[in-house]
XYZ file of N, CA and C in Angstrom:
819
model
N -30.583 -20.011 77.723
C -31.937 -19.725 77.238
C -32.050 -18.282 76.746
N -31.354 -17.372 77.473
C -31.395 -15.968 77.067
C -30.805 -15.786 75.681
N -29.664 -16.457 75.442
C -29.002 -16.346 74.146
C -29.898 -16.912 73.034
N -30.587 -18.035 73.335
C -31.468 -18.650 72.359
C -32.632 -17.723 72.029
N -33.224 -17.119 73.067
C -34.343 -16.204 72.854
C -33.913 -14.998 72.031
N -32.734 -14.485 72.335
C -32.209 -13.337 71.580
C -31.983 -13.696 70.127
N -31.453 -14.926 69.906
C -31.206 -15.380 68.545
C -32.505 -15.521 67.773
N -33.533 -16.129 68.419
C -34.819 -16.302 67.762
C -35.461 -14.960 67.437
N -35.353 -14.003 68.368
C -35.912 -12.680 68.143
C -35.214 -11.998 66.967
N -33.895 -12.161 66.901
C -33.132 -11.562 65.802
C -33.552 -12.156 64.465
N -33.791 -13.491 64.463
C -34.202 -14.145 63.232
C -35.574 -13.652 62.792
N -36.499 -13.459 63.737
C -37.832 -12.961 63.419
C -37.751 -11.552 62.863
N -36.936 -10.707 63.486
C -36.776 -9.335 63.033
C -36.168 -9.296 61.632
N -35.200 -10.191 61.396
C -34.551 -10.243 60.094
C -35.547 -10.662 59.016
N -36.374 -11.680 59.350
C -37.377 -12.150 58.393
C -38.395 -11.065 58.091
N -38.784 -10.309 59.126
C -39.747 -9.231 58.927
C -39.179 -8.141 58.043
N -37.904 -7.858 58.258
C -37.258 -6.818 57.461
C -37.132 -7.245 56.013
N -36.898 -8.562 55.795
C -36.723 -9.062 54.438
C -38.042 -9.109 53.669
N -39.143 -9.305 54.399
C -40.442 -9.413 53.737
C -40.848 -8.062 53.172
N -41.215 -8.031 51.907
C -41.618 -6.796 51.254
C -43.136 -6.727 51.243
N -43.664 -5.554 51.573
C -45.103 -5.374 51.497
C -45.523 -5.295 50.027
N -46.787 -5.614 49.762
C -47.299 -5.589 48.401
C -47.561 -4.145 47.981
N -47.097 -3.787 46.788
C -47.301 -2.446 46.251
C -48.378 -2.517 45.183
N -49.463 -1.786 45.355
C -50.556 -1.779 44.398
C -50.318 -0.684 43.356
N -50.476 -1.044 42.081
C -50.234 -0.077 41.008
C -51.399 -0.079 40.025
N -51.656 1.105 39.437
C -52.755 1.249 38.480
C -52.330 1.914 37.182
N -51.079 2.412 37.100
C -50.594 3.073 35.895
C -49.178 2.595 35.585
N -48.711 2.916 34.375
C -47.352 2.549 33.989
C -46.317 3.256 34.862
N -46.584 4.513 35.181
C -45.662 5.258 36.038
C -45.567 4.626 37.417
N -46.708 4.183 37.947
C -46.705 3.524 39.259
C -45.996 2.179 39.194
N -46.134 1.466 38.058
C -45.440 0.187 37.898
C -43.928 0.401 37.920
N -43.455 1.375 37.164
C -42.024 1.666 37.139
C -41.532 2.080 38.522
N -42.298 2.936 39.184
C -41.930 3.392 40.525
C -41.893 2.226 41.507
N -42.856 1.306 41.371
C -42.908 0.154 42.271
C -41.709 -0.764 42.067
N -41.324 -0.989 40.804
C -40.155 -1.821 40.520
C -38.907 -1.214 41.135
N -38.777 0.106 41.024
C -37.576 0.792 41.514
C -37.602 1.044 43.025
N -38.779 0.868 43.649
C -38.905 1.166 45.082
C -37.996 0.289 45.933
N -37.812 -0.957 45.514
C -36.956 -1.883 46.254
C -35.828 -2.366 45.357
N -35.206 -1.428 44.660
C -34.156 -1.757 43.701
C -32.799 -1.286 44.223
N -31.875 -2.235 44.354
C -30.520 -1.928 44.801
C -29.532 -2.548 43.829
N -28.622 -1.734 43.332
C -27.612 -2.201 42.371
C -28.254 -2.912 41.182
N -29.382 -2.387 40.721
C -30.043 -2.940 39.544
C -30.894 -4.164 39.797
N -31.064 -4.553 41.081
C -31.854 -5.735 41.437
C -33.098 -5.298 42.213
N -34.273 -5.627 41.676
C -35.527 -5.255 42.330
C -36.165 -6.462 43.004
N -36.613 -6.269 44.236
C -37.281 -7.343 44.984
C -38.734 -6.975 45.297
N -39.321 -6.091 44.532
C -40.667 -5.596 44.808
C -41.734 -6.661 44.562
N -42.759 -6.645 45.413
C -43.942 -7.478 45.230
C -45.073 -6.566 44.761
N -45.542 -6.775 43.534
C -46.423 -5.812 42.872
C -47.771 -6.448 42.548
N -48.831 -5.719 42.843
C -50.188 -6.143 42.523
C -50.782 -5.157 41.524
N -51.184 -5.650 40.356
C -51.798 -4.791 39.348
C -53.275 -4.594 39.686
N -53.670 -3.332 39.845
C -55.045 -3.019 40.205
C -55.862 -2.540 39.001
N -55.190 -2.349 37.864
C -55.852 -1.910 36.638
C -54.979 -2.305 35.461
N -55.516 -2.200 34.249
C -54.710 -2.444 33.054
C -53.648 -1.351 32.922
N -52.493 -1.724 32.366
C -51.338 -0.833 32.280
C -51.005 -0.569 30.813
N -50.690 0.694 30.472
C -50.253 1.074 29.127
C -48.816 1.591 29.215
N -47.865 0.773 28.758
C -46.456 1.136 28.903
C -46.088 2.384 28.112
N -46.785 2.667 27.011
C -46.442 3.844 26.214
C -46.678 5.142 26.980
N -47.410 5.091 28.090
C -47.584 6.281 28.923
C -46.251 6.729 29.527
N -45.233 5.849 29.492
C -43.907 6.205 29.996
C -43.121 7.037 28.979
N -43.678 7.264 27.797
C -42.964 8.008 26.765
C -41.781 7.212 26.249
N -40.653 7.866 26.071
C -39.456 7.187 25.557
C -38.936 6.118 26.504
N -39.344 6.171 27.779
C -38.883 5.173 28.752
C -39.425 3.784 28.447
N -40.474 3.695 27.610
C -41.009 2.367 27.278
C -40.035 1.611 26.376
N -39.001 2.300 25.870
C -37.967 1.660 25.058
C -36.821 1.139 25.920
N -36.949 1.267 27.248
C -35.913 0.828 28.160
C -36.483 -0.191 29.145
N -35.606 -1.062 29.639
C -36.050 -2.045 30.630
C -36.421 -1.350 31.935
N -37.342 -1.954 32.683
C -37.741 -1.383 33.968
C -36.621 -1.513 34.990
N -35.882 -2.608 34.945
C -34.688 -2.770 35.781
C -33.872 -3.921 35.211
N -32.650 -4.076 35.698
C -31.781 -5.122 35.162
C -32.239 -6.504 35.600
N -32.357 -6.703 36.900
C -32.735 -8.023 37.444
C -33.963 -7.880 38.329
N -34.972 -8.722 38.080
C -36.193 -8.697 38.880
C -36.285 -9.970 39.702
N -36.391 -9.822 41.027
C -36.480 -10.962 41.949
C -37.768 -10.925 42.763
N -38.739 -10.162 42.320
C -39.974 -10.024 43.077
C -41.132 -10.778 42.458
N -42.335 -10.233 42.624
C -43.539 -10.837 42.068
C -44.373 -9.763 41.366
N -45.043 -10.179 40.311
C -46.057 -9.348 39.664
C -47.300 -10.211 39.514
N -48.405 -9.751 40.091
C -49.654 -10.511 40.072
C -50.768 -9.613 39.559
N -51.412 -10.037 38.473
C -52.514 -9.261 37.916
C -53.860 -9.919 38.100
N -53.944 -10.893 38.996
C -55.192 -11.635 39.173
C -56.217 -10.909 40.021
N -57.496 -11.069 39.656
C -58.586 -10.542 40.475
C -59.824 -11.400 40.245
N -60.697 -11.423 41.231
C -61.913 -12.230 41.156
C -62.933 -11.580 40.227
N -63.513 -12.379 39.345
C -64.526 -11.865 38.431
C -65.332 -13.000 37.830
N -66.211 -12.662 36.903
C -67.089 -13.643 36.266
C -66.534 -13.985 34.886
N -66.323 -15.265 34.647
C -65.882 -15.714 33.330
C -67.006 -15.469 32.321
N -66.744 -14.672 31.267
C -67.818 -14.362 30.308
C -68.314 -15.584 29.540
N -67.502 -16.638 29.466
C -67.905 -17.841 28.725
C -68.732 -18.798 29.574
N -68.325 -18.966 30.841
C -69.002 -19.937 31.708
C -69.991 -19.301 32.671
N -69.832 -17.983 32.914
C -70.683 -17.324 33.890
C -70.319 -17.654 35.323
N -69.174 -18.312 35.529
C -68.748 -18.727 36.866
C -67.690 -17.775 37.428
N -67.628 -17.712 38.756
C -66.615 -16.909 39.428
C -65.234 -17.524 39.176
N -64.270 -16.700 38.809
C -62.933 -17.212 38.511
C -61.904 -16.107 38.703
N -60.637 -16.441 38.480
C -59.577 -15.439 38.534
C -59.363 -14.886 37.124
N -59.586 -13.598 36.953
C -59.342 -12.919 35.693
C -57.978 -12.226 35.740
N -57.481 -11.794 34.578
C -56.136 -11.232 34.527
C -56.157 -9.778 34.069
N -55.281 -8.966 34.681
C -55.053 -7.614 34.197
C -54.211 -7.685 32.926
N -54.278 -6.623 32.123
C -53.562 -6.573 30.856
C -52.470 -5.510 30.923
N -51.262 -5.878 30.505
C -50.207 -4.897 30.287
C -50.125 -4.675 28.775
N -50.559 -3.509 28.331
C -50.538 -3.148 26.923
C -49.220 -2.447 26.602
N -48.679 -2.711 25.419
C -47.514 -1.950 24.985
C -47.905 -0.516 24.690
N -49.078 -0.306 24.100
C -49.509 1.047 23.769
C -51.002 1.148 23.591
N -51.483 2.379 23.491
C -52.899 2.628 23.237
C -53.229 2.295 21.785
N -54.517 2.145 21.511
C -54.959 1.686 20.188
C -54.446 2.595 19.070
N -54.455 3.917 19.282
C -54.040 4.841 18.223
C -52.520 4.877 18.035
N -51.774 4.152 18.870
C -50.315 4.120 18.757
C -49.808 2.827 18.119
N -50.711 1.921 17.800
C -50.296 0.601 17.362
C -49.934 0.586 15.886
N -48.875 -0.156 15.574
C -48.398 -0.304 14.203
C -49.283 -1.307 13.473
N -50.009 -0.820 12.455
C -50.905 -1.713 11.729
C -52.058 -2.209 12.568
N -52.373 -1.494 13.649
C -53.481 -1.882 14.511
C -53.189 -3.043 15.434
N -51.882 -3.458 15.506
C -51.578 -4.650 16.292
C -50.441 -4.476 17.301
N -49.384 -3.721 16.939
C -48.182 -3.734 17.756
C -47.688 -2.332 18.101
N -46.959 -2.257 19.217
C -46.243 -1.060 19.628
C -44.845 -1.497 20.030
N -43.826 -0.843 19.428
C -42.452 -1.249 19.718
C -42.049 -0.791 21.115
N -41.637 -1.743 21.926
C -41.184 -1.466 23.286
C -39.994 -2.381 23.595
N -39.388 -2.155 24.745
C -38.308 -3.033 25.188
C -38.890 -4.195 25.985
N -38.106 -5.279 26.109
C -38.466 -6.314 27.082
C -38.450 -5.675 28.471
N -39.238 -6.225 29.414
C -39.407 -5.587 30.712
C -38.134 -5.636 31.556
N -37.477 -6.806 31.575
C -36.305 -6.991 32.430
C -35.193 -7.678 31.643
N -33.957 -7.380 32.014
C -32.841 -8.093 31.402
C -32.783 -9.518 31.939
N -32.965 -9.671 33.267
C -32.949 -10.990 33.907
C -34.074 -11.066 34.930
N -34.572 -12.277 35.163
C -35.401 -12.540 36.337
C -34.759 -13.676 37.125
N -34.850 -13.598 38.447
C -34.225 -14.589 39.320
C -35.115 -14.811 40.532
N -35.553 -16.057 40.740
C -36.462 -16.396 41.843
C -37.678 -15.470 41.833
N -38.160 -15.140 40.669
C -39.313 -14.253 40.539
C -40.576 -15.063 40.240
N -41.731 -14.432 40.423
C -43.013 -15.016 40.043
C -43.814 -13.970 39.285
N -44.249 -14.327 38.096
C -45.112 -13.451 37.305
C -46.351 -14.257 36.954
N -47.513 -13.776 37.394
C -48.714 -14.589 37.241
C -49.950 -13.732 36.984
N -50.923 -14.372 36.318
C -52.236 -13.762 36.087
C -52.123 -12.431 35.334
N -51.353 -12.439 34.251
C -51.159 -11.224 33.459
C -51.309 -11.561 31.975
N -51.943 -10.661 31.223
C -51.958 -10.730 29.759
C -51.056 -9.630 29.215
N -50.132 -9.995 28.329
C -49.266 -9.029 27.658
C -49.790 -8.853 26.236
N -50.093 -7.601 25.862
C -50.768 -7.390 24.579
C -50.097 -6.300 23.748
N -49.996 -6.567 22.432
C -49.537 -5.605 21.436
C -48.054 -5.253 21.537
N -47.242 -6.148 22.083
C -45.803 -5.908 22.183
C -45.117 -6.196 20.850
N -44.178 -5.353 20.474
C -43.261 -5.653 19.389
C -41.851 -5.372 19.888
N -41.036 -6.422 19.959
C -39.656 -6.306 20.432
C -38.743 -6.668 19.270
N -37.994 -5.697 18.780
C -37.057 -5.903 17.675
C -35.635 -5.732 18.206
N -34.760 -6.633 17.815
C -33.389 -6.549 18.312
C -32.529 -5.696 17.399
N -31.489 -5.153 17.967
C -30.448 -4.477 17.209
C -29.151 -5.215 17.497
N -28.966 -6.336 16.776
C -27.796 -7.193 16.982
C -27.726 -7.729 18.409
N -28.902 -8.081 18.965
C -28.964 -8.677 20.293
C -29.674 -10.027 20.219
N -29.143 -10.996 20.949
C -29.796 -12.298 21.049
C -30.767 -12.291 22.233
N -31.466 -13.411 22.419
C -32.350 -13.612 23.573
C -33.394 -12.498 23.705
N -34.139 -12.261 22.634
C -35.205 -11.265 22.663
C -36.513 -11.907 23.118
N -37.331 -11.140 23.838
C -38.591 -11.660 24.366
C -39.410 -10.508 24.934
N -40.645 -10.798 25.317
C -41.505 -9.776 25.907
C -41.117 -9.493 27.355
N -40.924 -10.546 28.157
C -40.711 -10.327 29.587
C -39.243 -10.146 29.928
N -38.386 -11.081 29.519
C -36.991 -10.995 29.935
C -36.084 -11.741 28.965
N -34.835 -11.268 28.870
C -33.864 -11.970 28.051
C -33.496 -13.306 28.680
N -33.269 -13.319 29.992
C -32.875 -14.551 30.681
C -33.676 -14.713 31.968
N -34.298 -15.880 32.130
C -35.073 -16.188 33.326
C -34.432 -17.361 34.055
N -34.205 -17.185 35.352
C -33.620 -18.239 36.177
C -34.510 -18.489 37.386
N -34.876 -19.762 37.606
C -35.706 -20.126 38.761
C -36.928 -19.214 38.878
N -37.590 -18.985 37.771
C -38.733 -18.071 37.733
C -40.003 -18.840 37.383
N -41.116 -18.441 38.012
C -42.413 -19.048 37.744
C -43.246 -18.112 36.871
N -43.780 -18.660 35.780
C -44.708 -17.951 34.916
C -46.016 -18.726 34.941
N -47.037 -18.164 35.575
C -48.280 -18.908 35.821
C -49.477 -18.109 35.311
N -50.319 -18.773 34.521
C -51.537 -18.163 33.991
C -51.205 -16.860 33.258
N -50.355 -16.987 32.247
C -49.911 -15.848 31.449
C -50.443 -16.009 30.026
N -50.880 -14.896 29.447
C -51.325 -14.899 28.052
C -50.572 -13.830 27.279
N -50.133 -14.185 26.066
C -49.512 -13.231 25.154
C -50.450 -13.062 23.958
N -50.880 -11.835 23.710
C -51.880 -11.553 22.693
C -51.322 -10.513 21.711
N -51.239 -10.883 20.421
C -50.708 -9.980 19.396
C -49.328 -9.443 19.786
N -48.417 -10.359 20.049
C -47.045 -9.986 20.362
C -46.113 -10.487 19.255
N -45.085 -9.699 18.957
C -44.183 -10.021 17.858
C -42.738 -9.838 18.301
N -41.900 -10.843 18.000
C -40.478 -10.796 18.341
C -39.663 -10.974 17.075
N -38.687 -10.112 16.860
C -37.739 -10.297 15.768
C -36.327 -10.119 16.294
N -35.442 -11.049 15.919
C -34.032 -10.940 16.284
C -33.168 -11.341 15.112
N -32.117 -10.552 14.863
C -31.150 -10.943 13.834
C -29.967 -11.680 14.450
N -30.148 -12.091 15.723
C -29.172 -12.944 16.394
C -29.867 -14.258 16.772
N -29.503 -14.861 17.899
C -29.963 -16.218 18.214
C -30.818 -16.266 19.484
N -31.595 -17.363 19.586
C -32.341 -17.742 20.784
C -33.303 -16.661 21.277
N -34.472 -16.627 20.678
C -35.518 -15.702 21.104
C -36.851 -16.433 21.202
N -37.732 -15.925 22.069
C -39.058 -16.505 22.247
C -40.037 -15.427 22.667
N -41.308 -15.750 22.650
C -42.306 -14.756 23.050
C -42.147 -14.386 24.525
N -42.017 -15.356 25.411
C -41.931 -15.071 26.845
C -40.525 -14.695 27.271
N -39.547 -15.577 26.975
C -38.165 -15.368 27.415
C -37.207 -15.819 26.317
N -35.992 -15.284 26.364
C -34.962 -15.758 25.446
C -34.361 -17.063 25.936
N -33.880 -17.057 27.182
C -33.274 -18.227 27.808
C -33.952 -18.503 29.133
N -34.416 -19.737 29.337
C -35.053 -20.145 30.593
C -34.228 -21.252 31.239
N -33.899 -21.092 32.508
C -33.170 -22.109 33.258
C -33.886 -22.372 34.575
N -34.251 -23.643 34.802
C -34.907 -24.063 36.044
C -36.181 -23.259 36.304
N -36.953 -23.028 35.259
C -38.181 -22.237 35.372
C -39.421 -23.132 35.312
N -40.547 -22.561 35.696
C -41.838 -23.233 35.586
C -42.766 -22.371 34.745
N -43.290 -22.953 33.662
C -44.298 -22.312 32.831
C -45.587 -23.115 32.987
N -46.597 -22.521 33.562
C -47.850 -23.236 33.805
C -49.026 -22.422 33.278
N -49.818 -23.041 32.400
C -50.977 -22.376 31.796
C -50.557 -21.074 31.115
N -49.498 -21.153 30.316
C -49.039 -20.013 29.522
C -49.492 -20.239 28.082
N -50.040 -19.222 27.431
C -50.594 -19.416 26.089
C -50.349 -18.172 25.229
N -50.383 -18.394 23.934
C -50.219 -17.282 22.997
C -51.386 -17.255 22.018
N -51.710 -16.045 21.555
C -52.688 -15.854 20.488
C -52.162 -14.762 19.563
N -52.159 -15.042 18.268
C -51.719 -14.072 17.258
C -50.310 -13.540 17.570
N -49.400 -14.456 17.838
C -48.030 -14.078 18.156
C -47.070 -14.637 17.106
N -45.951 -13.941 16.896
C -44.968 -14.354 15.905
C -43.564 -14.191 16.469
N -42.721 -15.191 16.203
C -41.299 -15.118 16.518
C -40.520 -15.374 15.239
N -39.645 -14.449 14.873
C -38.806 -14.627 13.689
C -37.355 -14.373 14.079
N -36.497 -15.359 13.823
C -35.076 -15.252 14.158
C -34.251 -15.433 12.892
N -33.386 -14.487 12.615
C -32.471 -14.593 11.490
C -31.130 -15.088 12.032
N -31.112 -16.347 12.381
C -29.956 -16.977 13.020
C -30.356 -18.395 13.365
N -30.416 -18.728 14.640
C -30.958 -20.017 15.053
C -31.498 -19.905 16.475
N -32.430 -20.789 16.818
C -33.006 -20.820 18.153
C -34.232 -19.936 18.291
N -35.403 -20.451 17.909
C -36.654 -19.705 18.059
C -37.707 -20.617 18.656
N -38.459 -20.105 19.643
C -39.507 -20.897 20.280
C -40.733 -20.055 20.565
N -41.887 -20.703 20.575
C -43.120 -19.998 20.883
C -43.131 -19.397 22.267
N -42.407 -20.012 23.220
C -42.284 -19.449 24.555
C -40.838 -19.088 24.892
N -39.890 -19.997 24.592
C -38.478 -19.753 24.928
C -37.591 -20.166 23.761
N -36.583 -19.354 23.477
C -35.641 -19.717 22.430
C -34.730 -20.848 22.850
N -34.294 -20.824 24.112
C -33.376 -21.821 24.670
C -33.843 -22.113 26.085
N -33.933 -23.386 26.454
C -34.471 -23.742 27.771
C -33.678 -24.886 28.382
N -33.377 -24.738 29.685
C -32.621 -25.756 30.425
C -33.387 -26.191 31.672
N -33.652 -27.478 31.800
C -34.207 -28.066 33.027
C -35.423 -27.304 33.539
N -36.312 -26.924 32.644
C -37.527 -26.192 33.011
C -38.754 -27.066 32.797
N -39.856 -26.675 33.428
C -41.104 -27.434 33.344
C -42.162 -26.624 32.594
N -42.862 -27.307 31.686
C -43.931 -26.681 30.918
C -45.203 -27.503 31.126
N -46.213 -26.880 31.745
C -47.443 -27.598 32.079
C -48.647 -26.858 31.498
N -49.423 -27.551 30.680
C -50.652 -26.972 30.158
C -50.445 -25.709 29.342
N -49.355 -25.640 28.590
C -49.069 -24.462 27.770
C -49.606 -24.662 26.353
N -50.128 -23.591 25.758
C -50.776 -23.699 24.452
C -50.302 -22.583 23.530
N -49.831 -22.973 22.347
C -49.564 -22.047 21.253
C -50.698 -22.223 20.260
N -51.513 -21.195 20.081
C -52.722 -21.400 19.284
C -52.423 -21.317 17.784
N -53.441 -21.636 16.977
C -53.255 -21.765 15.530
C -52.945 -20.449 14.841
N -53.140 -19.330 15.533
C -52.861 -18.028 14.930
C -51.428 -17.568 15.180
N -50.613 -18.392 15.838
C -49.238 -18.022 16.180
C -48.243 -18.758 15.293
N -47.080 -18.122 15.050
C -46.072 -18.678 14.154
C -44.672 -18.528 14.748
N -43.821 -19.509 14.445
C -42.412 -19.459 14.846
C -41.565 -19.790 13.623
N -40.652 -18.892 13.265
C -39.832 -19.095 12.071
C -38.364 -18.807 12.354
N -37.500 -19.600 11.756
C -36.090 -19.260 11.649
C -35.844 -18.915 10.197
N -35.476 -17.670 9.938
C -35.320 -17.159 8.582
C -33.834 -17.116 8.226
N -33.466 -17.681 7.113
C -32.056 -17.722 6.725
C -31.439 -19.054 7.095
N -30.170 -19.199 6.829
C -29.458 -20.447 7.087
C -28.554 -20.288 8.298
N -28.789 -21.096 9.313
C -27.992 -21.011 10.530
C -26.569 -21.488 10.281
N -25.630 -20.878 10.984
C -24.221 -21.242 10.834
C -23.988 -22.694 11.223
N -24.773 -23.175 12.205
C -24.575 -24.535 12.709
C -25.351 -25.563 11.879
N -26.043 -25.113 10.828
C -26.855 -25.991 9.982
C -27.981 -26.665 10.749
N -28.367 -26.084 11.868
C -29.508 -26.541 12.645
C -30.337 -25.315 13.004
N -31.626 -25.355 12.715
C -32.453 -24.176 12.950
C -32.809 -23.997 14.427
N -32.974 -25.148 15.142
C -33.434 -25.100 16.534
C -34.721 -24.269 16.614
N -35.724 -24.695 15.894
C -36.977 -23.955 15.786
C -38.121 -24.829 16.276
N -38.763 -24.455 17.394
C -39.809 -25.284 17.982
C -41.043 -24.500 18.364
N -42.182 -25.172 18.396
C -43.436 -24.514 18.729
C -43.440 -23.898 20.106
N -42.834 -24.583 21.101
C -42.729 -24.031 22.443
C -41.299 -23.591 22.755
N -40.318 -24.461 22.427
C -38.912 -24.195 22.771
C -38.039 -24.488 21.559
N -37.099 -23.600 21.286
C -36.193 -23.827 20.168
C -35.171 -24.909 20.468
N -34.362 -24.703 21.489
C -33.326 -25.658 21.889
C -33.571 -26.044 23.339
N -33.828 -27.325 23.576
C -34.244 -27.803 24.898
C -33.214 -28.769 25.471
N -32.830 -28.537 26.726
C -31.917 -29.428 27.436
C -32.548 -29.829 28.766
N -32.979 -31.089 28.872
C -33.501 -31.598 30.132
C -34.809 -30.977 30.580
N -35.636 -30.502 29.651
C -36.928 -29.920 30.017
C -38.003 -30.996 30.141
N -39.104 -30.625 30.785
C -40.225 -31.548 30.980
C -41.502 -30.870 30.475
N -42.238 -31.580 29.617
C -43.460 -31.040 29.025
C -44.644 -31.928 29.411
N -45.714 -31.307 29.859
C -46.907 -32.048 30.271
C -48.154 -31.327 29.761
N -48.975 -32.047 28.988
C -50.252 -31.511 28.488
C -50.073 -30.178 27.755
N -49.073 -30.122 26.898
C -48.828 -28.915 26.113
C -49.273 -29.129 24.672
N -49.637 -28.043 23.997
C -50.138 -28.125 22.631
C -49.583 -26.977 21.801
N -49.136 -27.305 20.600
C -48.801 -26.282 19.621
C -49.660 -26.509 18.383
N -50.505 -25.529 18.064
C -51.336 -25.604 16.868
C -50.889 -24.599 15.812
N -49.802 -23.878 16.092
C -49.326 -22.860 15.178
C -48.337 -23.402 14.158
N -47.910 -22.532 13.260
C -46.948 -22.904 12.227
C -45.526 -22.784 12.752
N -44.677 -23.749 12.367
C -43.253 -23.733 12.691
C -42.502 -23.996 11.397
N -41.536 -23.142 11.058
C -40.840 -23.335 9.797
C -39.422 -22.823 9.816
N -38.550 -23.464 9.012
C -37.153 -23.063 8.906
C -36.556 -23.656 7.646
N -35.388 -23.149 7.271
C -34.687 -23.639 6.078
C -33.719 -24.778 6.387
N -33.527 -25.083 7.667
C -32.569 -26.107 8.066
C -33.239 -27.201 8.874
N -32.455 -28.179 9.314
C -32.952 -29.229 10.192
C -33.145 -28.669 11.603
N -33.687 -29.524 12.471
C -33.895 -29.106 13.850
C -35.173 -28.304 14.015
N -36.268 -28.832 13.451
C -37.565 -28.162 13.525
C -38.573 -29.131 14.127
N -39.371 -28.674 15.093
C -40.342 -29.558 15.719
C -41.561 -28.812 16.218
N -42.666 -29.533 16.369
C -43.906 -28.929 16.825
C -43.845 -28.415 18.248
N -43.106 -29.141 19.115
C -42.948 -28.713 20.510
C -41.552 -28.146 20.729
N -40.514 -28.914 20.384
C -39.138 -28.424 20.501
C -38.420 -28.621 19.160
N -37.470 -27.737 18.873
C -36.716 -27.870 17.649
C -35.594 -28.904 17.774
N -34.877 -28.840 18.890
C -33.781 -29.765 19.190
C -33.812 -30.071 20.666
N -33.686 -31.343 21.029
C -33.795 -31.731 22.433
C -32.626 -32.607 22.854
N -32.065 -32.300 24.032
C -30.991 -33.112 24.615
C -31.266 -33.262 26.111
N -30.896 -34.406 26.635
C -31.078 -34.646 28.058
C -29.783 -34.416 28.818
């Protein structure tokens, strides 16, 4: 019995040590500091609560760099408030802006880096990403949040006036490559994805065994594959460019999708099970 009690106590202590306290942030500098607070060998496990809107350009030249290589924590921008349309109490979202109004290119975009190279077992929820412009320099898998997402949940996310351009393959507004992820109530407004190669999606350029529930690409958003793909397939879709074993439920694409090759679709460009 003594050995059992000691073992149980050790397990409780281990669980307590593993649990990360929530870090509240109100500025871009605090967000970066919070990500790095629990970062070891490029992997961050921080649990972050956004207490105010964030302007990444306040980081100066650092806004052109990722916050960390791999993110395994949580970012939550939700707070209780009144819906201006219904007048009812609801969960509202904090906004992560790429830059201040006077820094925006053409009044819409600020060039910044994607936030993370990879996400793994992470949760990002109740956040609006606004005015991002991510341009690649011979890099594939371009996106606002991460190049590659694995076992990650994206819940109640909005992308507003975000633009992605890649002269390589597989890019999307949210992620470049999604594997075993959940996208729930994710939507875009006035967003554009342009790939000079193949594999472009309104949310993900390439997706494997992921779930998409209640996601909306609005009529002001566009997805294009520009040029002729080497494989003679554009893989250009309203939500996902190239889909393998994904599941879509109550999703809508009202935006434009276009390419010079085959493999173009309103929801997915190319699908395989």
